[in-house]
Tab-separated table of C-alpha atoms in Angstrom:
chain	number	residue	atom	x	y	z
A	1	UNK	CA	-0.011	0.096	0.057
A	2	UNK	CA	1.759	3.185	-1.125
A	3	UNK	CA	0.381	6.352	0.258
A	4	UNK	CA	0.728	8.188	-2.890
A	5	UNK	CA	-1.914	6.098	-4.889
A	6	UNK	CA	-4.174	5.258	-2.205
A	7	UNK	CA	-5.180	8.787	-0.846
A	8	UNK	CA	-8.819	8.722	-2.024
A	9	UNK	CA	-10.164	5.213	-2.942
A	10	UNK	CA	-13.833	4.450	-3.644
A	11	UNK	CA	-14.283	0.783	-4.088
A	12	UNK	CA	-17.348	-0.783	-5.633
A	13	UNK	CA	-19.593	2.247	-4.547
A	14	UNK	CA	-23.190	1.217	-5.032
A	15	UNK	CA	-26.331	3.270	-3.969
A	16	UNK	CA	-30.037	2.582	-4.467
A	17	UNK	CA	-32.947	4.565	-3.676
A	18	UNK	CA	-35.624	1.679	-3.369
A	19	UNK	CA	-35.552	0.183	-6.850
A	20	UNK	CA	-33.546	3.040	-8.511
A	21	UNK	CA	-29.886	2.420	-8.631
A	22	UNK	CA	-28.105	5.641	-8.731
A	23	UNK	CA	-24.478	4.399	-8.386
A	24	UNK	CA	-23.553	1.048	-9.960
A	25	UNK	CA	-20.412	-0.375	-8.905
A	26	UNK	CA	-18.036	2.561	-9.141
A	27	UNK	CA	-14.406	2.567	-8.410
A	28	UNK	CA	-12.002	5.359	-8.411
A	29	UNK	CA	-8.864	6.540	-7.056
A	30	UNK	CA	-7.430	10.014	-6.413
A	31	UNK	CA	-3.821	10.851	-5.705
A	32	UNK	CA	-2.758	13.024	-3.292
A	33	UNK	CA	-2.615	16.737	-4.691
A	34	UNK	CA	-4.667	15.511	-7.743
A	35	UNK	CA	-7.779	17.486	-9.073
A	36	UNK	CA	-10.625	15.387	-10.477
A	37	UNK	CA	-13.482	16.917	-12.142
A	38	UNK	CA	-16.771	14.925	-12.246
A	39	UNK	CA	-19.137	15.945	-15.202
A	40	UNK	CA	-22.268	14.524	-16.536
A	41	UNK	CA	-25.879	15.153	-16.991
A	42	UNK	CA	-27.968	15.963	-13.877
A	43	UNK	CA	-29.279	12.740	-12.508
A	44	UNK	CA	-26.009	10.895	-13.530
A	45	UNK	CA	-25.096	10.454	-9.804
A	46	UNK	CA	-22.178	12.606	-9.808
A	47	UNK	CA	-23.361	14.710	-6.704
A	48	UNK	CA	-24.441	11.451	-4.960
A	49	UNK	CA	-21.108	9.927	-5.520
A	50	UNK	CA	-19.482	13.111	-4.073
A	51	UNK	CA	-21.607	13.269	-1.255
A	52	UNK	CA	-20.783	9.853	-0.414
A	53	UNK	CA	-17.149	10.482	-0.069
A	54	UNK	CA	-18.124	12.305	3.352
A	55	UNK	CA	-20.957	10.047	4.015
A	56	UNK	CA	-23.386	12.862	3.805
A	57	UNK	CA	-25.500	10.432	1.433
A	58	UNK	CA	-24.362	6.871	2.901
A	59	UNK	CA	-23.481	4.142	0.207
A	60	UNK	CA	-25.676	1.223	0.125
A	61	UNK	CA	-22.739	-0.803	-0.511
A	62	UNK	CA	-18.792	-0.342	-1.279
A	63	UNK	CA	-16.066	1.525	0.671
A	64	UNK	CA	-14.627	4.943	0.755
A	65	UNK	CA	-11.084	5.488	2.004
A	66	UNK	CA	-9.034	8.534	2.693
A	67	UNK	CA	-5.288	8.378	3.302
A	68	UNK	CA	-5.469	4.663	4.628
A	69	UNK	CA	-8.451	5.091	6.807
A	70	UNK	CA	-12.005	3.750	5.849
A	71	UNK	CA	-14.412	6.609	5.938
A	72	UNK	CA	-17.639	4.694	5.894
A	73	UNK	CA	-16.525	1.854	8.032
A	74	UNK	CA	-19.149	-0.583	9.916
A	75	UNK	CA	-19.205	0.417	13.584
A	76	UNK	CA	-21.667	0.651	16.472
A	77	UNK	CA	-23.813	3.660	16.367
A	78	UNK	CA	-22.065	5.822	18.802
A	79	UNK	CA	-18.528	5.065	17.832
A	80	UNK	CA	-19.359	5.588	14.028
A	81	UNK	CA	-20.682	9.070	14.940
A	82	UNK	CA	-17.417	9.777	16.476
A	83	UNK	CA	-15.299	8.280	13.701
A	84	UNK	CA	-17.351	10.121	11.038
A	85	UNK	CA	-17.048	13.570	12.813
A	86	UNK	CA	-13.386	13.056	12.826
A	87	UNK	CA	-13.098	12.006	9.047
A	88	UNK	CA	-15.189	15.079	8.121
A	89	UNK	CA	-12.893	17.363	9.705
A	90	UNK	CA	-10.498	16.045	7.423
A	91	UNK	CA	-12.865	16.550	4.195
A	92	UNK	CA	-13.963	20.140	3.381
A	93	UNK	CA	-17.204	20.540	1.334
A	94	UNK	CA	-18.457	23.355	-0.651
A	95	UNK	CA	-22.135	23.452	-1.583
A	96	UNK	CA	-24.050	24.885	-4.560
A	97	UNK	CA	-26.051	27.114	-2.165
A	98	UNK	CA	-23.143	27.954	0.069
A	99	UNK	CA	-25.087	27.048	3.213
A	100	UNK	CA	-23.435	29.760	5.158
A	101	UNK	CA	-24.956	30.184	8.676
A	102	UNK	CA	-27.076	33.307	8.341
A	103	UNK	CA	-26.852	34.221	12.158
A	104	UNK	CA	-23.221	34.365	12.145
A	105	UNK	CA	-20.643	36.772	10.749
A	106	UNK	CA	-18.257	35.783	8.146
A	107	UNK	CA	-15.536	35.600	10.792
A	108	UNK	CA	-17.939	33.222	13.076
A	109	UNK	CA	-18.724	31.140	10.121
A	110	UNK	CA	-15.202	30.295	9.615
A	111	UNK	CA	-13.959	30.114	13.399
A	112	UNK	CA	-16.883	28.165	14.911
A	113	UNK	CA	-15.785	24.778	13.926
A	114	UNK	CA	-12.052	25.226	14.788
A	115	UNK	CA	-13.001	26.822	18.169
A	116	UNK	CA	-15.380	24.023	18.807
A	117	UNK	CA	-13.643	20.985	17.684
A	118	UNK	CA	-10.127	21.897	18.114
A	119	UNK	CA	-10.333	23.665	21.463
A	120	UNK	CA	-8.750	27.141	20.300
A	121	UNK	CA	-9.302	30.147	22.283
A	122	UNK	CA	-11.376	33.050	21.027
A	123	UNK	CA	-8.195	35.060	19.830
A	124	UNK	CA	-6.604	31.853	18.141
A	125	UNK	CA	-9.864	31.261	16.370
A	126	UNK	CA	-10.558	34.470	15.195
A	127	UNK	CA	-6.893	34.976	13.832
A	128	UNK	CA	-7.183	31.605	12.158
A	129	UNK	CA	-10.623	32.945	10.411
A	130	UNK	CA	-8.731	36.062	9.399
A	131	UNK	CA	-6.106	34.055	7.810
A	132	UNK	CA	-8.423	31.933	6.029
A	133	UNK	CA	-10.679	34.877	4.759
A	134	UNK	CA	-7.500	36.854	3.798
A	135	UNK	CA	-6.742	33.726	1.655
A	136	UNK	CA	-9.875	33.775	-0.259
A	137	UNK	CA	-9.673	37.707	-0.477
A	138	UNK	CA	-12.421	38.398	2.124
A	139	UNK	CA	-10.668	40.167	4.818
A	140	UNK	CA	-12.412	43.187	4.386
A	141	UNK	CA	-15.779	41.513	5.131
A	142	UNK	CA	-14.955	39.640	8.283
A	143	UNK	CA	-18.010	41.315	10.202
A	144	UNK	CA	-20.581	41.145	7.432
A	145	UNK	CA	-23.307	38.767	7.725
A	146	UNK	CA	-24.047	36.333	4.993
A	147	UNK	CA	-27.416	38.513	3.855
A	148	UNK	CA	-24.791	41.508	3.464
A	149	UNK	CA	-22.520	39.527	0.757
A	150	UNK	CA	-23.064	38.609	-2.866
A	151	UNK	CA	-23.320	35.239	-3.952
A	152	UNK	CA	-19.300	35.012	-5.074
A	153	UNK	CA	-18.540	36.555	-1.760
A	154	UNK	CA	-20.794	33.987	0.108
A	155	UNK	CA	-19.043	31.124	-1.722
A	156	UNK	CA	-15.513	32.258	-0.895
A	157	UNK	CA	-16.324	32.562	2.810
A	158	UNK	CA	-17.812	29.047	2.495
A	159	UNK	CA	-14.558	28.117	1.085
A	160	UNK	CA	-12.683	29.357	3.935
A	161	UNK	CA	-14.988	27.919	6.204
A	162	UNK	CA	-14.031	24.479	4.895
A	163	UNK	CA	-10.383	25.319	4.628
A	164	UNK	CA	-10.351	26.490	8.379
A	165	UNK	CA	-10.344	22.748	9.512
A	166	UNK	CA	-7.152	22.180	7.608
A	167	UNK	CA	-8.876	19.254	5.455
A	168	UNK	CA	-6.870	16.810	3.479
A	169	UNK	CA	-9.554	16.818	0.707
A	170	UNK	CA	-11.937	19.408	-0.700
A	171	UNK	CA	-15.164	18.332	-2.383
A	172	UNK	CA	-17.069	20.933	-4.584
A	173	UNK	CA	-20.671	20.404	-5.437
A	174	UNK	CA	-21.464	22.559	-8.297
A	175	UNK	CA	-19.770	25.264	-6.256
A	176	UNK	CA	-20.465	27.785	-9.325
A	177	UNK	CA	-23.876	26.591	-10.354
A	178	UNK	CA	-26.029	29.120	-8.528
A	179	UNK	CA	-23.755	32.079	-9.051
A	180	UNK	CA	-24.636	35.032	-11.491
A	181	UNK	CA	-22.369	34.709	-14.498
A	182	UNK	CA	-20.179	37.720	-13.646
A	183	UNK	CA	-19.499	36.209	-10.170
A	184	UNK	CA	-18.175	32.878	-11.246
A	185	UNK	CA	-14.580	33.938	-11.910
A	186	UNK	CA	-13.783	35.157	-8.444
A	187	UNK	CA	-14.802	31.656	-6.935
A	188	UNK	CA	-12.881	29.941	-9.844
A	189	UNK	CA	-9.847	32.012	-8.823
A	190	UNK	CA	-9.921	30.935	-5.423
A	191	UNK	CA	-10.093	27.174	-6.693
A	192	UNK	CA	-7.398	27.678	-8.907
A	193	UNK	CA	-5.326	29.189	-6.053
A	194	UNK	CA	-5.954	26.017	-3.999
A	195	UNK	CA	-4.877	23.896	-7.068
A	196	UNK	CA	-1.566	25.660	-7.041
A	197	UNK	CA	-1.087	24.678	-3.556
A	198	UNK	CA	-1.630	21.142	-4.346
A	199	UNK	CA	-4.741	20.776	-2.406
A	200	UNK	CA	-6.403	17.425	-3.457
A	201	UNK	CA	-9.859	18.410	-4.823
A	202	UNK	CA	-12.796	16.512	-6.335
A	203	UNK	CA	-14.834	19.072	-8.214
A	204	UNK	CA	-18.446	18.177	-9.395
A	205	UNK	CA	-19.073	20.967	-12.238
A	206	UNK	CA	-20.884	21.934	-15.356
A	207	UNK	CA	-17.998	24.307	-16.435
A	208	UNK	CA	-16.009	22.464	-19.020
A	209	UNK	CA	-13.878	25.200	-19.394
A	210	UNK	CA	-12.619	25.514	-15.890
A	211	UNK	CA	-12.324	21.910	-15.554
A	212	UNK	CA	-10.146	21.601	-18.720
A	213	UNK	CA	-7.932	24.412	-17.268
A	214	UNK	CA	-7.559	23.256	-13.711
A	215	UNK	CA	-8.003	19.395	-13.362
A	216	UNK	CA	-5.838	16.668	-14.044
A	217	UNK	CA	-8.380	14.267	-14.809
A	218	UNK	CA	-12.020	14.362	-15.694
A	219	UNK	CA	-14.656	11.632	-15.131
A	220	UNK	CA	-17.928	11.526	-17.314
A	221	UNK	CA	-20.510	9.748	-15.430
A	222	UNK	CA	-24.056	8.857	-16.785
A	223	UNK	CA	-26.998	6.897	-15.248
A	224	UNK	CA	-24.686	5.761	-12.260
A	225	UNK	CA	-21.603	4.552	-14.046
A	226	UNK	CA	-18.307	6.250	-14.950
A	227	UNK	CA	-18.503	6.130	-18.596
A	228	UNK	CA	-15.140	7.240	-19.512
A	229	UNK	CA	-12.193	9.112	-17.716
A	230	UNK	CA	-8.943	10.647	-18.700
A	231	UNK	CA	-6.920	13.820	-18.745
A	232	UNK	CA	-9.017	16.777	-19.783
A	233	UNK	CA	-7.218	17.204	-23.183
A	234	UNK	CA	-8.115	13.703	-24.232
A	235	UNK	CA	-11.686	13.502	-22.725
A	236	UNK	CA	-12.631	16.815	-24.142
A	237	UNK	CA	-10.994	16.491	-27.356
A	238	UNK	CA	-11.015	12.808	-28.217
A	239	UNK	CA	-13.880	10.990	-26.274
A	240	UNK	CA	-13.974	7.394	-27.089
A	241	UNK	CA	-17.571	6.586	-25.877
A	242	UNK	CA	-20.709	7.930	-27.934
A	243	UNK	CA	-22.363	8.843	-24.670
A	244	UNK	CA	-19.523	11.285	-23.911
A	245	UNK	CA	-19.418	12.827	-27.326
A	246	UNK	CA	-23.209	13.211	-27.237
A	247	UNK	CA	-23.221	15.001	-23.814
A	248	UNK	CA	-20.316	17.236	-24.661
A	249	UNK	CA	-21.965	18.374	-27.999
A	250	UNK	CA	-25.221	19.001	-26.329
A	251	UNK	CA	-23.374	20.965	-23.755
A	252	UNK	CA	-21.379	22.883	-26.094
A	253	UNK	CA	-24.742	23.727	-27.934
A	254	UNK	CA	-26.459	24.838	-24.679
A	255	UNK	CA	-23.272	27.079	-24.028
A	256	UNK	CA	-23.716	28.960	-27.454
B	1	UNK	CA	-70.871	58.512	43.507
B	2	UNK	CA	-68.865	59.436	40.525
B	3	UNK	CA	-65.388	59.050	39.545
B	4	UNK	CA	-62.732	60.566	41.911
B	5	UNK	CA	-59.233	59.857	41.043
B	6	UNK	CA	-57.950	62.206	43.826
B	7	UNK	CA	-58.165	59.213	46.297
B	8	UNK	CA	-55.314	57.441	44.266
B	9	UNK	CA	-52.121	58.833	45.641
B	10	UNK	CA	-52.748	57.590	49.076
B	11	UNK	CA	-52.851	54.076	47.800
B	12	UNK	CA	-50.317	54.273	44.989
B	13	UNK	CA	-47.404	52.643	46.907
B	14	UNK	CA	-49.604	49.321	47.210
B	15	UNK	CA	-50.241	49.446	43.538
B	16	UNK	CA	-46.766	50.190	42.383
B	17	UNK	CA	-45.486	47.425	44.873
B	18	UNK	CA	-48.141	45.197	42.741
B	19	UNK	CA	-46.779	46.321	39.673
B	20	UNK	CA	-43.251	45.122	40.747
B	21	UNK	CA	-44.516	41.725	41.708
B	22	UNK	CA	-46.158	41.459	38.290
B	23	UNK	CA	-43.151	42.503	36.336
B	24	UNK	CA	-41.121	39.915	38.480
B	25	UNK	CA	-43.402	37.239	38.039
B	26	UNK	CA	-43.789	37.820	34.168
B	27	UNK	CA	-40.034	38.192	33.578
B	28	UNK	CA	-39.343	35.250	35.502
B	29	UNK	CA	-41.893	33.080	34.049
B	30	UNK	CA	-41.370	34.425	30.583
B	31	UNK	CA	-37.307	33.239	31.010
B	32	UNK	CA	-38.740	29.835	31.925
B	33	UNK	CA	-40.943	29.563	29.154
B	34	UNK	CA	-38.282	30.650	26.652
B	35	UNK	CA	-35.853	27.981	27.636
B	36	UNK	CA	-38.408	25.598	28.721
B	37	UNK	CA	-39.838	25.972	25.215
B	38	UNK	CA	-36.520	25.264	23.616
B	39	UNK	CA	-35.886	22.218	25.673
B	40	UNK	CA	-39.387	20.938	25.001
B	41	UNK	CA	-39.062	21.698	21.364
B	42	UNK	CA	-35.670	19.420	21.170
B	43	UNK	CA	-37.239	16.607	23.238
B	44	UNK	CA	-40.354	16.526	21.132
B	45	UNK	CA	-38.512	16.287	17.967
B	46	UNK	CA	-35.390	14.121	18.912
B	47	UNK	CA	-35.811	12.357	22.306
B	48	UNK	CA	-36.435	8.606	22.470
B	49	UNK	CA	-39.921	7.388	22.569
B	50	UNK	CA	-39.656	6.740	26.528
B	51	UNK	CA	-38.840	10.408	26.993
B	52	UNK	CA	-41.095	11.620	24.366
B	53	UNK	CA	-44.393	9.789	25.603
B	54	UNK	CA	-44.337	11.158	29.197
B	55	UNK	CA	-43.764	14.623	27.711
B	56	UNK	CA	-46.586	14.502	25.467
B	57	UNK	CA	-48.696	13.655	28.604
B	58	UNK	CA	-47.377	16.912	30.189
B	59	UNK	CA	-47.915	18.945	26.920
B	60	UNK	CA	-51.461	17.647	26.906
B	61	UNK	CA	-52.091	18.816	30.733
B	62	UNK	CA	-50.641	22.186	29.962
B	63	UNK	CA	-52.644	23.026	26.653
B	64	UNK	CA	-55.525	20.949	27.280
B	65	UNK	CA	-56.635	22.296	30.610
B	66	UNK	CA	-57.165	25.874	32.049
B	67	UNK	CA	-54.301	27.713	33.616
B	68	UNK	CA	-56.257	28.447	36.627
B	69	UNK	CA	-56.709	24.995	37.290
B	70	UNK	CA	-52.987	24.309	36.711
B	71	UNK	CA	-51.999	26.887	39.258
B	72	UNK	CA	-54.288	25.242	41.697
B	73	UNK	CA	-52.627	21.980	41.160
B	74	UNK	CA	-49.187	23.303	41.488
B	75	UNK	CA	-49.842	25.477	44.455
B	76	UNK	CA	-52.305	23.460	46.629
B	77	UNK	CA	-52.322	20.208	44.891
B	78	UNK	CA	-48.762	19.252	45.268
B	79	UNK	CA	-48.754	20.275	48.960
B	80	UNK	CA	-50.472	16.985	49.423
B	81	UNK	CA	-47.358	14.864	48.245
B	82	UNK	CA	-45.128	16.853	50.287
B	83	UNK	CA	-43.907	19.558	47.979
B	84	UNK	CA	-44.809	23.067	49.422
B	85	UNK	CA	-43.889	25.642	47.041
B	86	UNK	CA	-44.135	29.623	47.849
B	87	UNK	CA	-46.859	31.267	45.913
B	88	UNK	CA	-44.471	33.152	43.886
B	89	UNK	CA	-42.534	30.025	42.936
B	90	UNK	CA	-45.829	27.984	41.852
B	91	UNK	CA	-47.017	30.959	40.039
B	92	UNK	CA	-43.674	31.158	38.010
B	93	UNK	CA	-43.760	27.525	37.442
B	94	UNK	CA	-47.307	27.404	36.483
B	95	UNK	CA	-47.127	30.178	33.910
B	96	UNK	CA	-43.631	29.318	32.699
B	97	UNK	CA	-44.477	25.619	31.881
B	98	UNK	CA	-47.950	26.620	30.271
B	99	UNK	CA	-46.258	29.266	27.874
B	100	UNK	CA	-43.305	26.868	27.341
B	101	UNK	CA	-45.688	24.421	25.978
B	102	UNK	CA	-46.899	27.187	23.410
B	103	UNK	CA	-43.413	28.373	22.592
B	104	UNK	CA	-42.130	24.718	22.189
B	105	UNK	CA	-44.936	24.284	19.283
B	106	UNK	CA	-43.725	27.415	17.563
B	107	UNK	CA	-39.886	26.380	18.059
B	108	UNK	CA	-40.670	22.981	16.813
B	109	UNK	CA	-42.255	24.087	13.593
B	110	UNK	CA	-39.479	26.734	13.080
B	111	UNK	CA	-36.666	23.910	13.669
B	112	UNK	CA	-38.227	21.705	10.969
B	113	UNK	CA	-38.273	24.518	8.678
B	114	UNK	CA	-34.502	25.433	9.035
B	115	UNK	CA	-32.947	24.696	5.540
B	116	UNK	CA	-31.620	21.089	5.495
B	117	UNK	CA	-28.371	22.391	4.183
B	118	UNK	CA	-27.632	24.172	7.523
B	119	UNK	CA	-27.396	20.766	9.195
B	120	UNK	CA	-25.564	19.422	6.166
B	121	UNK	CA	-23.081	22.294	6.205
B	122	UNK	CA	-22.546	21.973	10.006
B	123	UNK	CA	-21.979	18.169	9.911
B	124	UNK	CA	-19.406	18.564	7.114
B	125	UNK	CA	-16.984	20.553	9.053
B	126	UNK	CA	-17.081	17.802	11.838
B	127	UNK	CA	-19.736	18.928	14.172
B	128	UNK	CA	-21.787	16.408	15.851
B	129	UNK	CA	-25.716	16.434	15.416
B	130	UNK	CA	-26.116	17.776	19.017
B	131	UNK	CA	-23.573	20.609	18.394
B	132	UNK	CA	-24.943	21.494	14.974
B	133	UNK	CA	-28.524	21.598	16.660
B	134	UNK	CA	-27.127	23.852	19.529
B	135	UNK	CA	-24.942	26.299	17.370
B	136	UNK	CA	-26.491	26.257	13.910
B	137	UNK	CA	-30.034	25.005	13.811
B	138	UNK	CA	-31.724	26.255	16.890
B	139	UNK	CA	-30.300	29.735	17.046
B	140	UNK	CA	-31.940	30.275	13.526
B	141	UNK	CA	-35.308	28.539	14.557
B	142	UNK	CA	-35.461	30.900	17.552
B	143	UNK	CA	-34.794	33.992	15.505
B	144	UNK	CA	-37.485	33.020	13.164
B	145	UNK	CA	-40.123	32.959	15.762
B	146	UNK	CA	-39.152	35.793	17.990
B	147	UNK	CA	-42.411	37.788	16.896
B	148	UNK	CA	-44.804	35.063	17.779
B	149	UNK	CA	-43.139	34.184	20.885
B	150	UNK	CA	-43.294	37.903	21.737
B	151	UNK	CA	-47.022	37.654	21.462
B	152	UNK	CA	-47.085	34.846	23.811
B	153	UNK	CA	-45.212	36.860	26.350
B	154	UNK	CA	-47.780	39.637	26.144
B	155	UNK	CA	-50.476	36.897	26.465
B	156	UNK	CA	-48.293	35.759	29.740
B	157	UNK	CA	-48.235	39.113	31.144
B	158	UNK	CA	-52.094	39.376	30.988
B	159	UNK	CA	-52.583	35.786	32.579
B	160	UNK	CA	-50.210	36.817	35.317
B	161	UNK	CA	-53.307	38.138	36.878
B	162	UNK	CA	-54.321	34.642	37.546
B	163	UNK	CA	-51.578	34.117	40.252
B	164	UNK	CA	-53.619	36.459	42.353
B	165	UNK	CA	-55.744	33.677	43.220
B	166	UNK	CA	-53.107	31.762	44.801
B	167	UNK	CA	-52.027	34.745	46.994
B	168	UNK	CA	-49.195	36.625	45.050
B	169	UNK	CA	-49.723	40.249	45.716
B	170	UNK	CA	-49.366	41.312	42.273
B	171	UNK	CA	-51.078	44.098	40.514
B	172	UNK	CA	-54.587	42.613	40.364
B	173	UNK	CA	-54.688	41.430	43.847
B	174	UNK	CA	-53.156	44.674	45.012
B	175	UNK	CA	-55.819	46.650	43.328
B	176	UNK	CA	-58.493	44.213	44.820
B	177	UNK	CA	-56.888	44.883	48.373
B	178	UNK	CA	-57.193	48.679	47.966
B	179	UNK	CA	-60.689	48.426	46.712
B	180	UNK	CA	-61.582	46.246	49.771
B	181	UNK	CA	-60.744	49.022	52.134
B	182	UNK	CA	-61.731	52.192	49.779
B	183	UNK	CA	-64.853	50.823	48.088
B	184	UNK	CA	-63.616	52.638	44.883
B	185	UNK	CA	-63.446	49.373	42.315
B	186	UNK	CA	-63.870	51.761	38.990
B	187	UNK	CA	-60.814	53.951	39.983
B	188	UNK	CA	-58.326	51.059	41.048
B	189	UNK	CA	-59.248	48.786	38.390
B	190	UNK	CA	-58.897	51.414	35.554
B	191	UNK	CA	-55.555	52.314	37.226
B	192	UNK	CA	-54.364	48.472	37.215
B	193	UNK	CA	-55.485	48.400	33.579
B	194	UNK	CA	-53.245	51.480	32.701
B	195	UNK	CA	-50.207	49.742	34.422
B	196	UNK	CA	-50.830	46.496	32.699
B	197	UNK	CA	-50.807	48.723	29.483
B	198	UNK	CA	-47.529	50.454	30.226
B	199	UNK	CA	-45.970	47.291	30.944
B	200	UNK	CA	-47.323	45.968	27.724
B	201	UNK	CA	-45.841	48.824	25.724
B	202	UNK	CA	-42.548	48.170	27.666
B	203	UNK	CA	-42.669	44.614	26.290
B	204	UNK	CA	-43.328	45.497	22.885
B	205	UNK	CA	-40.498	47.798	22.940
B	206	UNK	CA	-38.139	45.273	23.948
B	207	UNK	CA	-39.300	42.943	21.534
B	208	UNK	CA	-38.938	45.425	18.695
B	209	UNK	CA	-35.348	46.196	19.943
B	210	UNK	CA	-34.720	42.405	19.670
B	211	UNK	CA	-36.187	42.055	16.212
B	212	UNK	CA	-33.937	44.959	15.012
B	213	UNK	CA	-30.820	43.607	16.557
B	214	UNK	CA	-31.215	40.112	14.698
B	215	UNK	CA	-32.665	41.613	11.412
B	216	UNK	CA	-29.191	41.219	9.675
B	217	UNK	CA	-28.358	37.938	11.084
B	218	UNK	CA	-31.522	36.074	9.503
């Protein structure tokens, strides 16, 4: 077992809602520092797969491993809760609709978890939060409430909130899909910055250009399976599967 | 004999003291009903059945029977099983729990109405379910129901007159006592009504302050 290739492993992931099978035996490996994009039509299971990684949507079968530890291991309820809370501290997640805490300032949004879970003092947590907000270019908005921020600003605070726990892995679930077009770039810029810092990232996205420019690998999912995967220049320019070609063509037409 | 308000100053001290008792019992019961409401709401939604079931019974008693009867039960009834509460304490408990049940109904609905993404985001950074409820979900739920809770608190103020029957010398009982010696019911009941109205206005003012304070953080 080499740490390099085993950083994130999804083994035979399977998930059903009743009779509907939304993930069909998916296996996937992500190396440390790699950036992987998952693309595909809505209903393809890409968000479900992403949300299975930190067990927000538990799998029906299969395993998820992070850095040599199984995330979704079988444990008695109480022990599992403790285990999953520890695992989630290592896995940052960014949502389509930001999910910032509206009753807290930007600073409190970021400082709350480290303060509660890592036992930081008020000052240390505030300092950490300021650093993280500075990192995403939001230092001047530390005292603003989410209702006073634009969508792009909210998402940058949400990224800072996730980074404040020093995660080993970041998950992005359509982080720019709910944003006005002119606000997308500021969030993409932050994600690019993380990429340059070699953060391991799994990104569910509709933005092919962004995926092509940032990601090491792209997975195309459809109907619960990974249809095709490869480096962006190969998958986008010379896809081997008909379904991938159809999806990319439709997407290009839609973008025009 | 017509209206003669010139008699009031001689007895104002008794009435003002009654006012203080009314404010005291209202504030104490309001605090109990607020925090009790949160605890009841969390229990009703998340406690295991063997906690939830007896709680349902308590809830039924407090919602389904007259407050006056509840006060009698707590003050006179409990003595029989060795629990002899001072009238003020019995009044605070009765009023507080009665309105805690009503507040709990509001807060339960509000908790269920908080966007699911809030719990998800809190769990994602590693908070336990309890921590997420305490720091993220409940504060938002409570903010959302501050206006209707305020209405409950004003109802509580008015219902605090009922504790006069268990002998707390609050505003209504003080007025009655003065009337007993002066035989001037119209003047002193009107005076008591005016004082209730003033306390009421103060409570509305506090409520508006709180609402303005949390307006941004919603």
